[in-house]
CSV table of C-alpha atoms and ligand atoms in Angstrom, one decimal:
chain,number,residue,atom,x,y,z
A,1,MET,CA,12.7,1.8,-6.8
A,2,ARG,CA,12.2,1.8,-10.7
A,3,ARG,CA,9.5,4.3,-11.5
A,4,ARG,CA,6.7,3.5,-13.7
A,5,PRO,CA,7.4,4.9,-17.6
A,6,PRO,CA,5.2,8.0,-18.4
A,7,LEU,CA,1.3,7.4,-19.1
A,8,SER,CA,1.7,10.8,-21.4
A,9,ASN,CA,3.0,13.8,-19.5
A,10,VAL,CA,4.5,14.6,-16.1
A,11,THR,CA,3.8,17.2,-13.7
A,12,GLU,CA,6.4,18.4,-11.4
A,13,THR,CA,4.4,19.4,-7.8
A,14,SER,CA,6.1,22.6,-6.2
A,15,ALA,CA,7.9,20.1,-3.6
A,16,GLY,CA,9.8,19.0,-6.8
A,17,THR,CA,8.0,15.5,-6.7
A,18,VAL,CA,7.7,14.7,-10.6
A,19,LEU,CA,4.6,12.5,-11.6
A,20,ARG,CA,3.1,11.2,-13.8
A,21,ASP,CA,-0.4,12.5,-15.1
A,22,GLY,CA,-3.3,10.0,-13.7
A,23,ALA,CA,-0.7,8.4,-11.5
A,24,PHE,CA,-3.5,8.8,-8.9
A,25,GLY,CA,-6.4,7.8,-10.8
A,26,ASN,CA,-9.0,10.0,-9.2
A,27,ALA,CA,-7.4,11.3,-6.8
A,28,THR,CA,-7.1,14.9,-6.8
A,29,GLY,CA,-5.0,16.4,-3.6
A,30,LEU,CA,-4.5,15.3,0.0
A,31,ILE,CA,-7.1,17.1,2.7
A,32,CYS,CA,-6.7,17.7,6.5
A,33,ARG,CA,-9.0,15.8,8.3
A,34,GLU,CA,-9.1,18.2,11.1
A,35,CYS,CA,-9.2,21.7,9.3
A,36,GLY,CA,-9.7,20.7,5.7
A,37,THR,CA,-7.0,22.6,4.3
A,38,THR,CA,-5.9,20.8,1.0
A,39,GLN,CA,-2.2,20.3,-0.3
A,40,GLU,CA,-1.0,18.6,-3.6
A,41,LEU,CA,-0.4,15.1,-3.5
A,42,GLY,CA,3.0,13.3,-2.5
A,43,PRO,CA,4.8,11.8,-0.2
A,44,HIS,CA,3.2,14.0,2.8
A,45,TYR,CA,1.1,13.2,5.9
A,46,ALA,CA,0.7,16.1,8.1
A,47,CYS,CA,-1.5,19.5,7.1
A,48,LEU,CA,0.9,22.0,6.4
A,49,GLU,CA,-1.3,24.7,8.6
A,50,CYS,CA,-2.2,22.5,12.0
A,51,PHE,CA,-0.2,19.5,11.9
A,52,GLY,CA,-3.5,17.1,11.3
A,53,PRO,CA,-3.4,14.0,9.8
A,54,LEU,CA,-4.0,14.0,5.9
A,55,GLU,CA,-6.0,11.9,3.7
A,56,ILE,CA,-7.0,11.4,0.1
A,57,ALA,CA,-9.6,13.6,-1.5
A,58,TYR,CA,-11.1,12.1,-5.2
A,59,ASP,CA,-13.3,13.5,-7.8
A,60,PHE,CA,-15.1,10.8,-8.7
A,61,PRO,CA,-16.7,9.9,-12.0
A,62,ALA,CA,-19.9,8.0,-12.6
A,63,VAL,CA,-18.6,4.3,-11.4
A,64,THR,CA,-21.0,1.2,-12.0
A,65,ARG,CA,-21.8,-2.0,-10.5
A,66,GLU,CA,-20.9,-3.6,-13.7
A,67,GLN,CA,-17.5,-1.7,-14.5
A,68,ILE,CA,-16.4,-3.1,-10.9
A,69,GLU,CA,-18.0,-6.6,-11.4
A,70,ALA,CA,-15.8,-6.7,-14.5
A,71,GLY,CA,-12.9,-6.2,-13.1
A,72,PRO,CA,-10.2,-8.3,-11.7
A,73,ALA,CA,-11.1,-10.8,-8.3
A,74,ASN,CA,-8.8,-8.8,-6.3
A,75,ILE,CA,-8.8,-5.1,-4.8
A,76,TRP,CA,-7.7,-3.6,-8.2
A,77,ARG,CA,-11.5,-4.1,-9.3
A,78,TYR,CA,-12.0,-0.9,-7.3
A,79,LYS,CA,-9.3,0.9,-8.5
A,80,ALA,CA,-11.6,3.7,-10.0
A,81,LEU,CA,-11.9,4.8,-6.0
A,82,LEU,CA,-8.5,4.3,-4.9
A,83,PRO,CA,-5.2,6.6,-5.5
A,84,VAL,CA,-4.1,4.3,-8.1
A,85,PRO,CA,-3.4,4.8,-11.9
A,86,ASP,CA,-5.4,3.0,-14.2
A,87,ASP,CA,-2.6,0.8,-15.4
A,88,ILE,CA,-2.2,-0.3,-11.8
A,89,GLU,CA,-2.9,-4.0,-13.0
A,90,SER,CA,0.6,-4.4,-14.9
A,91,SER,CA,2.5,-3.6,-11.9
A,92,PRO,CA,3.8,-6.2,-10.3
A,93,ASN,CA,2.3,-6.9,-6.8
A,94,THR,CA,0.4,-9.5,-4.4
A,95,GLU,CA,-2.9,-8.8,-5.6
A,96,PRO,CA,-4.6,-9.1,-2.6
A,97,GLY,CA,-8.6,-9.1,-1.5
A,98,PHE,CA,-11.7,-10.3,-3.0
A,99,THR,CA,-11.7,-12.8,-0.1
A,100,ARG,CA,-14.2,-14.9,1.4
A,101,LEU,CA,-17.5,-13.8,3.1
A,102,LEU,CA,-19.1,-16.5,4.3
A,103,GLU,CA,-22.2,-17.0,6.1
A,104,ALA,CA,-21.4,-18.4,9.7
A,105,HIS,CA,-24.6,-20.1,10.7
A,106,ASN,CA,-23.2,-22.4,13.6
A,107,LEU,CA,-21.6,-19.4,15.1
A,108,GLY,CA,-24.6,-17.0,14.9
A,109,ARG,CA,-26.6,-19.9,16.4
A,110,GLU,CA,-23.9,-20.5,19.5
A,111,LEU,CA,-24.0,-16.4,20.2
A,112,GLY,CA,-27.6,-16.1,19.7
A,113,VAL,CA,-27.0,-13.7,16.1
A,114,ASP,CA,-29.6,-14.6,13.5
A,115,LYS,CA,-27.9,-13.4,10.3
A,116,LEU,CA,-23.7,-13.4,10.7
A,117,TRP,CA,-21.1,-13.3,8.7
A,118,VAL,CA,-17.4,-13.7,8.6
A,119,LYS,CA,-15.5,-11.5,6.3
A,120,ASP,CA,-12.4,-14.0,5.9
A,121,ASP,CA,-9.0,-11.8,4.8
A,122,SER,CA,-6.9,-14.5,6.5
A,123,THR,CA,-6.6,-15.9,3.3
A,124,ASN,CA,-4.5,-12.7,1.5
A,125,PRO,CA,-1.6,-13.5,0.1
A,126,THR,CA,0.6,-12.9,3.4
A,127,ASN,CA,-2.3,-14.2,5.6
A,128,SER,CA,-3.6,-10.9,6.8
A,129,PHE,CA,-5.5,-7.9,6.0
A,130,LYS,CA,-2.2,-5.8,5.7
A,131,ASP,CA,-1.5,-6.8,2.4
A,132,ARG,CA,-4.5,-4.5,0.7
A,133,VAL,CA,-2.9,-1.3,2.5
A,134,VAL,CA,0.3,-2.5,1.6
A,135,ALA,CA,-0.5,-3.0,-2.1
A,136,CYS,CA,-2.0,0.8,-2.3
A,137,ALA,CA,1.5,2.3,-0.5
A,138,LEU,CA,3.4,0.4,-2.7
A,139,SER,CA,2.0,1.6,-6.1
A,140,ALA,CA,2.6,5.8,-4.6
A,141,ALA,CA,5.9,4.5,-3.1
A,142,VAL,CA,7.2,3.8,-7.1
A,143,GLU,CA,5.1,6.8,-8.3
A,144,PHE,CA,7.3,9.1,-5.8
A,145,GLY,CA,10.5,7.2,-7.1
A,146,SER,CA,11.2,5.8,-3.4
A,147,LYS,CA,14.3,4.1,-2.9
A,148,VAL,CA,13.4,1.6,-0.1
A,149,PHE,CA,10.2,0.5,1.0
A,150,ALA,CA,9.6,0.2,4.7
A,151,CYS,CA,7.8,0.3,7.7
A,152,PRO,CA,7.5,0.1,11.5
A,153,SER,CA,5.1,-2.8,12.4
A,154,THR,CA,3.5,-5.3,14.6
A,155,GLY,CA,4.1,-8.0,12.5
A,156,ASN,CA,1.3,-8.5,9.9
A,157,LEU,CA,2.3,-5.4,8.2
A,158,ALA,CA,6.1,-6.4,7.7
A,159,ASN,CA,5.2,-9.6,6.4
A,160,ALA,CA,3.2,-7.6,3.9
A,161,VAL,CA,6.1,-5.3,3.1
A,162,ALA,CA,8.5,-7.7,2.8
A,163,ALA,CA,6.4,-9.7,0.5
A,164,ALA,CA,5.3,-7.1,-1.8
A,165,GLY,CA,8.7,-5.7,-1.8
A,166,ALA,CA,9.9,-8.8,-3.1
A,167,ARG,CA,7.7,-9.6,-5.5
A,168,ALA,CA,8.2,-5.9,-7.4
A,169,GLY,CA,12.0,-6.4,-7.2
A,170,ILE,CA,12.5,-3.2,-4.6
A,171,LYS,CA,14.5,-3.2,-1.7
A,172,THR,CA,12.5,-3.4,2.1
A,173,VAL,CA,13.6,-2.5,5.5
A,174,VAL,CA,11.1,-3.7,8.1
A,175,PHE,CA,11.0,-2.7,11.7
A,176,ILE,CA,9.6,-4.9,14.5
A,177,PRO,CA,9.6,-4.7,18.3
A,178,SER,CA,11.9,-7.5,19.2
A,179,ASN,CA,9.4,-9.2,21.4
A,180,LEU,CA,7.5,-10.7,18.4
A,181,GLU,CA,5.7,-14.2,17.9
A,182,THR,CA,8.6,-16.5,16.0
A,183,PRO,CA,6.3,-16.8,13.6
A,184,LYS,CA,5.8,-13.6,12.3
A,185,GLN,CA,9.4,-12.4,12.4
A,186,VAL,CA,9.9,-15.9,10.1
A,187,ASN,CA,7.1,-14.8,7.5
A,188,SER,CA,8.9,-11.5,7.1
A,189,ALA,CA,12.6,-12.9,7.5
A,190,ILE,CA,12.0,-15.2,4.4
A,191,PHE,CA,11.5,-11.9,2.0
A,192,THR,CA,13.8,-9.9,3.0
A,193,GLU,CA,17.3,-9.5,4.1
A,194,SER,CA,16.3,-6.5,6.6
A,195,LEU,CA,14.1,-7.5,9.1
A,196,VAL,CA,15.1,-5.3,11.9
A,197,ALA,CA,14.4,-6.2,15.5
A,198,VAL,CA,14.1,-2.8,17.9
A,199,GLU,CA,14.4,-3.5,21.5
A,200,GLY,CA,11.0,-1.5,22.7
A,201,ASN,CA,7.4,-1.6,21.6
A,202,TYR,CA,5.7,-0.6,18.8
A,203,ASP,CA,5.7,3.0,19.8
A,204,ASP,CA,8.9,3.1,20.5
A,205,VAL,CA,9.6,1.4,16.6
A,206,ASN,CA,7.0,3.6,15.0
A,207,LYS,CA,8.7,7.1,16.7
A,208,LEU,CA,12.1,5.7,15.4
A,209,ALA,CA,10.7,5.3,11.7
A,210,SER,CA,9.5,8.7,11.8
A,211,GLU,CA,13.0,9.6,12.5
A,212,ILE,CA,14.5,7.8,9.9
A,213,ALA,CA,11.4,9.2,7.5
A,214,GLY,CA,12.7,12.8,8.2
A,215,GLU,CA,16.8,11.9,8.2
A,216,GLU,CA,16.7,9.7,4.9
A,217,ASP,CA,15.7,10.5,1.4
A,218,GLY,CA,13.9,8.0,-0.8
A,219,TRP,CA,12.4,6.1,2.1
A,220,ALA,CA,8.6,5.2,1.7
A,221,PHE,CA,7.2,4.2,5.0
A,222,VAL,CA,4.0,2.6,4.1
A,223,ASN,CA,2.3,3.6,7.3
A,224,VAL,CA,4.3,7.0,8.1
A,225,ASN,CA,4.9,9.3,5.3
A,226,VAL,CA,2.5,7.4,3.1
A,227,ARG,CA,0.0,6.3,5.1
A,228,PRO,CA,-2.7,8.9,3.4
A,229,PHE,CA,-1.9,5.9,0.2
A,230,TYR,CA,-1.9,3.3,2.7
A,231,ALA,CA,-5.2,4.1,4.3
A,232,GLU,CA,-7.4,4.1,1.4
A,233,GLY,CA,-6.2,0.1,0.8
A,234,SER,CA,-8.5,-1.0,3.7
A,235,LYS,CA,-11.7,0.9,2.1
A,236,THR,CA,-11.7,-2.4,-0.2
A,237,LEU,CA,-12.6,-4.1,3.1
A,238,GLY,CA,-15.8,-2.4,3.4
A,239,TYR,CA,-16.3,-2.3,-0.7
A,240,GLU,CA,-16.4,-6.4,-1.1
A,241,ILE,CA,-18.6,-6.7,1.8
A,242,ALA,CA,-21.1,-4.7,0.7
A,243,GLU,CA,-20.9,-6.2,-3.0
A,244,GLN,CA,-20.6,-9.8,-1.8
A,245,LEU,CA,-24.0,-9.1,0.4
A,246,GLY,CA,-25.3,-8.4,-3.1
A,247,TRP,CA,-24.9,-4.5,-3.3
A,248,ARG,CA,-26.3,-3.7,0.2
A,249,LEU,CA,-24.4,-2.6,3.5
A,250,PRO,CA,-24.6,-5.0,6.7
A,251,ASP,CA,-26.4,-3.4,9.7
A,252,GLN,CA,-23.3,-3.6,11.6
A,253,VAL,CA,-19.8,-4.5,11.2
A,254,VAL,CA,-17.4,-5.5,14.3
A,255,ILE,CA,-13.9,-4.5,13.1
A,256,PRO,CA,-10.2,-5.2,15.4
A,257,VAL,CA,-8.8,-1.8,16.3
A,258,ALA,CA,-5.0,-1.4,16.3
A,259,SER,CA,-4.1,2.4,15.1
A,260,GLY,CA,-8.0,2.5,13.9
A,261,SER,CA,-7.4,3.0,10.4
A,262,GLN,CA,-8.9,0.1,9.2
A,263,LEU,CA,-12.1,0.6,10.9
A,264,THR,CA,-12.4,4.7,9.6
A,265,LYS,CA,-11.6,3.2,6.2
A,266,VAL,CA,-14.7,0.8,6.4
A,267,ASP,CA,-16.6,3.8,7.1
A,268,LYS,CA,-15.6,5.9,4.3
A,269,SER,CA,-15.9,3.1,2.1
A,270,PHE,CA,-19.9,2.9,3.0
A,271,GLN,CA,-20.2,6.5,2.5
A,272,GLU,CA,-18.5,6.8,-0.8
A,273,LEU,CA,-20.9,3.8,-1.9
A,274,ILE,CA,-23.9,5.3,-1.0
A,275,LYS,CA,-22.6,8.9,-2.3
A,276,LEU,CA,-21.8,6.9,-5.7
A,277,GLY,CA,-25.4,5.2,-5.4
A,278,LEU,CA,-23.9,1.6,-5.6
A,279,VAL,CA,-25.7,0.9,-2.7
A,280,GLU,CA,-28.7,2.2,-1.0
A,281,ASP,CA,-28.4,4.9,1.5
A,282,LYS,CA,-29.3,3.1,5.5
A,283,PRO,CA,-27.9,3.5,8.7
A,284,TYR,CA,-25.1,1.2,9.8
A,285,LYS,CA,-23.3,0.7,13.2
A,286,ILE,CA,-19.8,0.1,13.5
A,287,TYR,CA,-18.3,-1.7,16.7
A,288,GLY,CA,-14.2,-1.8,17.6
A,289,ALA,CA,-12.8,-4.6,19.4
A,290,GLN,CA,-9.5,-4.0,21.7
A,291,ALA,CA,-7.8,-6.3,24.1
A,292,GLU,CA,-8.0,-4.9,27.9
A,293,GLY,CA,-4.2,-5.1,28.0
A,294,CYS,CA,-4.4,-2.6,25.1
A,295,GLY,CA,-7.3,-0.9,24.7
A,296,PRO,CA,-7.1,2.9,25.2
A,297,VAL,CA,-9.9,3.6,22.7
A,298,ALA,CA,-12.3,1.2,24.3
A,299,THR,CA,-11.6,3.1,27.5
A,300,ALA,CA,-12.2,6.3,26.4
A,301,PHE,CA,-15.7,5.1,24.9
A,302,LYS,CA,-16.9,3.8,27.9
A,303,ALA,CA,-15.5,6.8,29.8
A,304,GLY,CA,-17.5,9.1,27.4
A,305,VAL,CA,-14.3,11.4,27.2
A,306,ASP,CA,-12.7,12.4,23.4
A,307,ALA,CA,-9.2,12.2,24.5
A,308,ILE,CA,-7.3,9.0,24.1
A,309,ARG,CA,-5.0,8.4,27.1
A,310,PRO,CA,-2.0,6.3,25.5
A,311,VAL,CA,-1.1,2.6,27.2
A,312,LYS,CA,2.1,0.3,27.7
A,313,PRO,CA,0.6,-2.8,26.0
A,314,ASP,CA,0.5,-5.7,27.3
A,315,THR,CA,-1.9,-8.6,25.4
A,316,ILE,CA,-1.4,-11.8,23.7
A,317,ALA,CA,-2.8,-9.6,20.6
A,318,LYS,CA,0.1,-8.2,19.7
A,319,SER,CA,-1.2,-7.3,16.1
A,320,LEU,CA,-3.5,-4.9,17.9
A,321,ALA,CA,-0.8,-3.9,20.6
A,322,ILE,CA,-0.4,-0.1,19.8
A,323,GLY,CA,-0.6,2.0,22.8
A,324,ASN,CA,-1.1,5.1,21.3
A,325,PRO,CA,-3.4,4.8,18.3
A,326,ALA,CA,-3.0,7.4,15.1
A,327,ASP,CA,-6.4,6.8,14.4
A,328,GLY,CA,-8.2,6.2,18.0
A,329,ILE,CA,-10.3,9.3,18.1
A,330,TYR,CA,-11.5,9.2,14.6
A,331,VAL,CA,-12.8,5.7,15.4
A,332,LEU,CA,-14.8,7.2,18.6
A,333,ASP,CA,-15.9,9.7,16.4
A,334,ILE,CA,-17.6,6.4,14.4
A,335,ALA,CA,-18.8,4.2,16.9
A,336,ARG,CA,-20.6,7.2,18.4
A,337,ARG,CA,-22.1,8.3,15.4
A,338,THR,CA,-23.2,5.4,14.1
A,339,GLY,CA,-24.7,4.0,17.3
A,340,GLY,CA,-22.2,1.0,17.5
A,341,ALA,CA,-19.6,0.9,20.4
A,342,VAL,CA,-16.0,0.2,21.2
A,343,GLU,CA,-15.3,-3.2,23.5
A,344,GLU,CA,-12.3,-5.0,25.2
A,345,VAL,CA,-11.7,-8.5,26.0
A,346,THR,CA,-9.6,-10.2,28.5
A,347,ASP,CA,-6.5,-12.4,27.0
A,348,ASP,CA,-8.7,-15.4,28.1
A,349,GLN,CA,-11.8,-14.3,26.4
A,350,ILE,CA,-9.7,-14.1,23.1
A,351,ARG,CA,-8.5,-17.4,23.4
A,352,ASP,CA,-11.9,-18.4,23.7
A,353,GLY,CA,-12.4,-16.6,20.8
A,354,ILE,CA,-9.8,-18.4,18.7
A,355,VAL,CA,-11.4,-21.4,19.6
A,356,LEU,CA,-14.8,-20.7,19.4
A,357,LEU,CA,-14.4,-19.6,15.9
A,358,ALA,CA,-12.4,-22.9,14.9
A,359,ARG,CA,-14.9,-25.3,16.0
A,360,THR,CA,-17.7,-23.5,14.7
A,361,GLU,CA,-16.8,-22.5,11.4
A,362,GLY,CA,-13.2,-24.2,10.8
A,363,ILE,CA,-11.7,-20.9,10.2
A,364,PHE,CA,-8.5,-20.7,12.3
A,365,THR,CA,-7.8,-16.9,13.4
A,366,GLU,CA,-4.7,-15.3,14.7
A,367,THR,CA,-5.2,-13.3,18.6
A,368,ALA,CA,-6.6,-10.2,16.5
A,369,GLY,CA,-9.7,-12.1,15.0
A,370,GLY,CA,-9.9,-13.8,18.2
A,371,THR,CA,-10.1,-10.3,20.2
A,372,THR,CA,-12.9,-9.6,17.7
A,373,VAL,CA,-14.9,-13.1,17.7
A,374,ALA,CA,-14.6,-12.5,21.9
A,375,VAL,CA,-15.8,-9.0,21.9
A,376,LEU,CA,-18.8,-10.1,19.2
A,377,LYS,CA,-19.8,-12.7,22.3
A,378,LYS,CA,-19.6,-9.8,24.9
A,379,LEU,CA,-21.3,-7.1,22.7
A,380,VAL,CA,-24.3,-9.6,22.5
A,381,GLU,CA,-24.1,-10.7,26.4
A,382,THR,CA,-24.2,-7.5,27.5
A,383,GLY,CA,-26.9,-6.3,25.0
A,384,GLN,CA,-24.8,-3.7,22.9
A,385,LEU,CA,-25.6,-5.5,19.8
A,386,ASP,CA,-29.0,-6.0,18.4
A,387,THR,CA,-28.6,-10.0,17.5
A,388,SER,CA,-32.0,-9.0,15.0
A,389,LEU,CA,-29.5,-7.6,12.5
A,390,GLU,CA,-27.5,-8.2,9.9
A,391,THR,CA,-23.9,-8.5,11.1
A,392,VAL,CA,-20.4,-8.9,9.8
A,393,VAL,CA,-17.2,-9.9,11.5
A,394,ILE,CA,-13.8,-9.0,10.4
A,395,ASN,CA,-11.1,-11.8,10.7
A,396,THR,CA,-8.0,-9.9,9.7
A,397,GLY,CA,-5.1,-12.6,10.1
A,398,HIS,CA,-4.5,-16.3,10.7
A,399,GLY,CA,-4.2,-18.3,13.2
A,400,LEU,CA,-0.9,-20.0,12.3
A,401,LYS,CA,1.2,-16.8,12.9
A,402,THR,CA,0.4,-16.9,16.6
A,403,LEU,CA,0.4,-20.3,17.4
A,404,ASP,CA,1.9,-20.1,21.0
A,405,ALA,CA,-1.2,-18.3,22.1
A,406,ILE,CA,-3.5,-21.2,22.2
A,407,SER,CA,-0.8,-24.4,22.0
A,408,ASP,CA,-1.2,-24.5,26.1
A,409,ARG,CA,-4.9,-24.8,24.9
A,410,VAL,CA,-5.6,-27.6,21.9
A,411,GLY,CA,-3.4,-30.6,21.3
A,412,PRO,CA,-3.9,-34.4,21.4
A,413,VAL,CA,-6.9,-35.7,23.2
A,414,ALA,CA,-5.1,-39.0,24.3
A,415,THR,CA,-1.8,-40.5,23.3
A,416,ILE,CA,-2.3,-44.2,22.6
A,417,ALA,CA,-0.2,-47.5,21.5
A,418,PRO,CA,-1.2,-48.3,18.0
A,419,THR,CA,-3.8,-50.9,19.0
A,420,TYR,CA,-7.3,-50.7,18.9
A,421,ASP,CA,-7.4,-51.9,22.8
A,422,ALA,CA,-5.5,-48.7,23.4
A,423,PHE,CA,-8.1,-46.7,21.4
A,424,ALA,CA,-11.1,-48.6,23.0
A,425,ALA,CA,-9.5,-48.2,26.5
A,426,ALA,CA,-8.9,-44.7,25.9
A,427,ASP,CA,-12.6,-43.9,25.4
A,428,ILE,CA,-12.5,-40.8,23.2
A,429,VAL,CA,-15.9,-41.0,21.7
B,1,PLP,C1,-3.1,-3.9,11.7
B,1,PLP,C2,-4.0,-5.1,12.3
B,1,PLP,C3,-5.3,-4.7,12.7
B,1,PLP,C4,-5.5,-3.3,13.0
B,1,PLP,O1,-5.1,-2.4,12.3
B,1,PLP,P1,-5.3,-0.7,12.3
B,1,PLP,O2,-5.7,-0.1,10.7
B,1,PLP,O3,-4.1,0.1,12.8
B,1,PLP,O4,-6.4,-0.5,13.3
B,1,PLP,C5,-6.0,-5.8,12.9
B,1,PLP,N1,-6.0,-6.9,12.5
B,1,PLP,C6,-4.5,-7.4,12.5
B,1,PLP,C7,-4.6,-8.9,11.8
B,1,PLP,C8,-3.6,-6.8,12.0
B,1,PLP,O5,-2.5,-6.9,11.5
B,2,ZN,ZN1,-5.1,21.1,8.9
């Protein structure tokens, strides 16, 4: 992978990585989410003291709404709040983000929610929110001079890594569970020569990726060794929701949970906007959505316990099928702190959710979105969500990638001869 030319000066870290000054914008270091120990920026993901997960620390300058609004209609309008260089727009990437925030009157009426919006991330370059996180990870990998851009994936991440690598002209290797939906396999293989199907579930694939990252030099696994950089990309979902609501926070957000990274970063984004004075400080509730066939966080939430017991996934929501979610405990914290919840739904309810969103709003979501819509419905029905408050539900992926999940449920209402008599006899309307 070709490294970017120096901005002006370079700094060598103690680990020997040479970094351009300003390579990570306003980011100042990596900080442990457990013990708060800091270390210098680099391709690291675990605390040297306690092995806890690392995240990015910043020293933000004053940032104004006008500066952001003057930026491009993609995630780089928020570059001052991300670990990317000021010249990020000149690097080839897929330019994800600034997706539609649609008022969902019909779905709201159907569910009895007064003010409802759908944040539709299915319109990103590879049709899921993963293009956001991958764009940030790619920037970091380029700065680190990585040779290979890689990931273990439940599908959408592999699509996004393979496409971003193709556009940036760098080698990609993506690993998936071998039982993945055909459209998701094709959506990766079209961009990369190195799609590797692993006999096992996502947690097995993830373990293999960690081993390879430990053995091989110069591999940037987006969600393993560059995970702190990757994760920051999800903040842009929260920034956009606030900006598109007219620079204010919603009262409630419903977010699907796989590893839990996205949910934790939407919360982080709201906190940052408040601290920077870009929105008014006010309470908000964050809800997590899982499938019953892989609901370890929902189970812990309902049991009122802190420990998450890993499960063996068995659900049609394959993009959410992470049995041992890395950010699960932080999701629990956020749901409890904000007064939200983590709920789970059955595969049949997920299918119903897909059809409901399509028939009410003209949005075709994948199984993850079906899960989120179905959880919203369940939260309303069980009285866990206040229907008078402004609510945003996030659609993270596109239904064309999970056709099999609903191909039995929808299809022609009749097959008729090409005559008016046959049409009339079929009594369709
Ligand atoms: C990966 C993914 C998620 C969840 O992401 P996490 O950050 O791992 O919780 C949600 N929806 C879709 C469509 C995904 O691909
Ligand atoms: Zn630590």
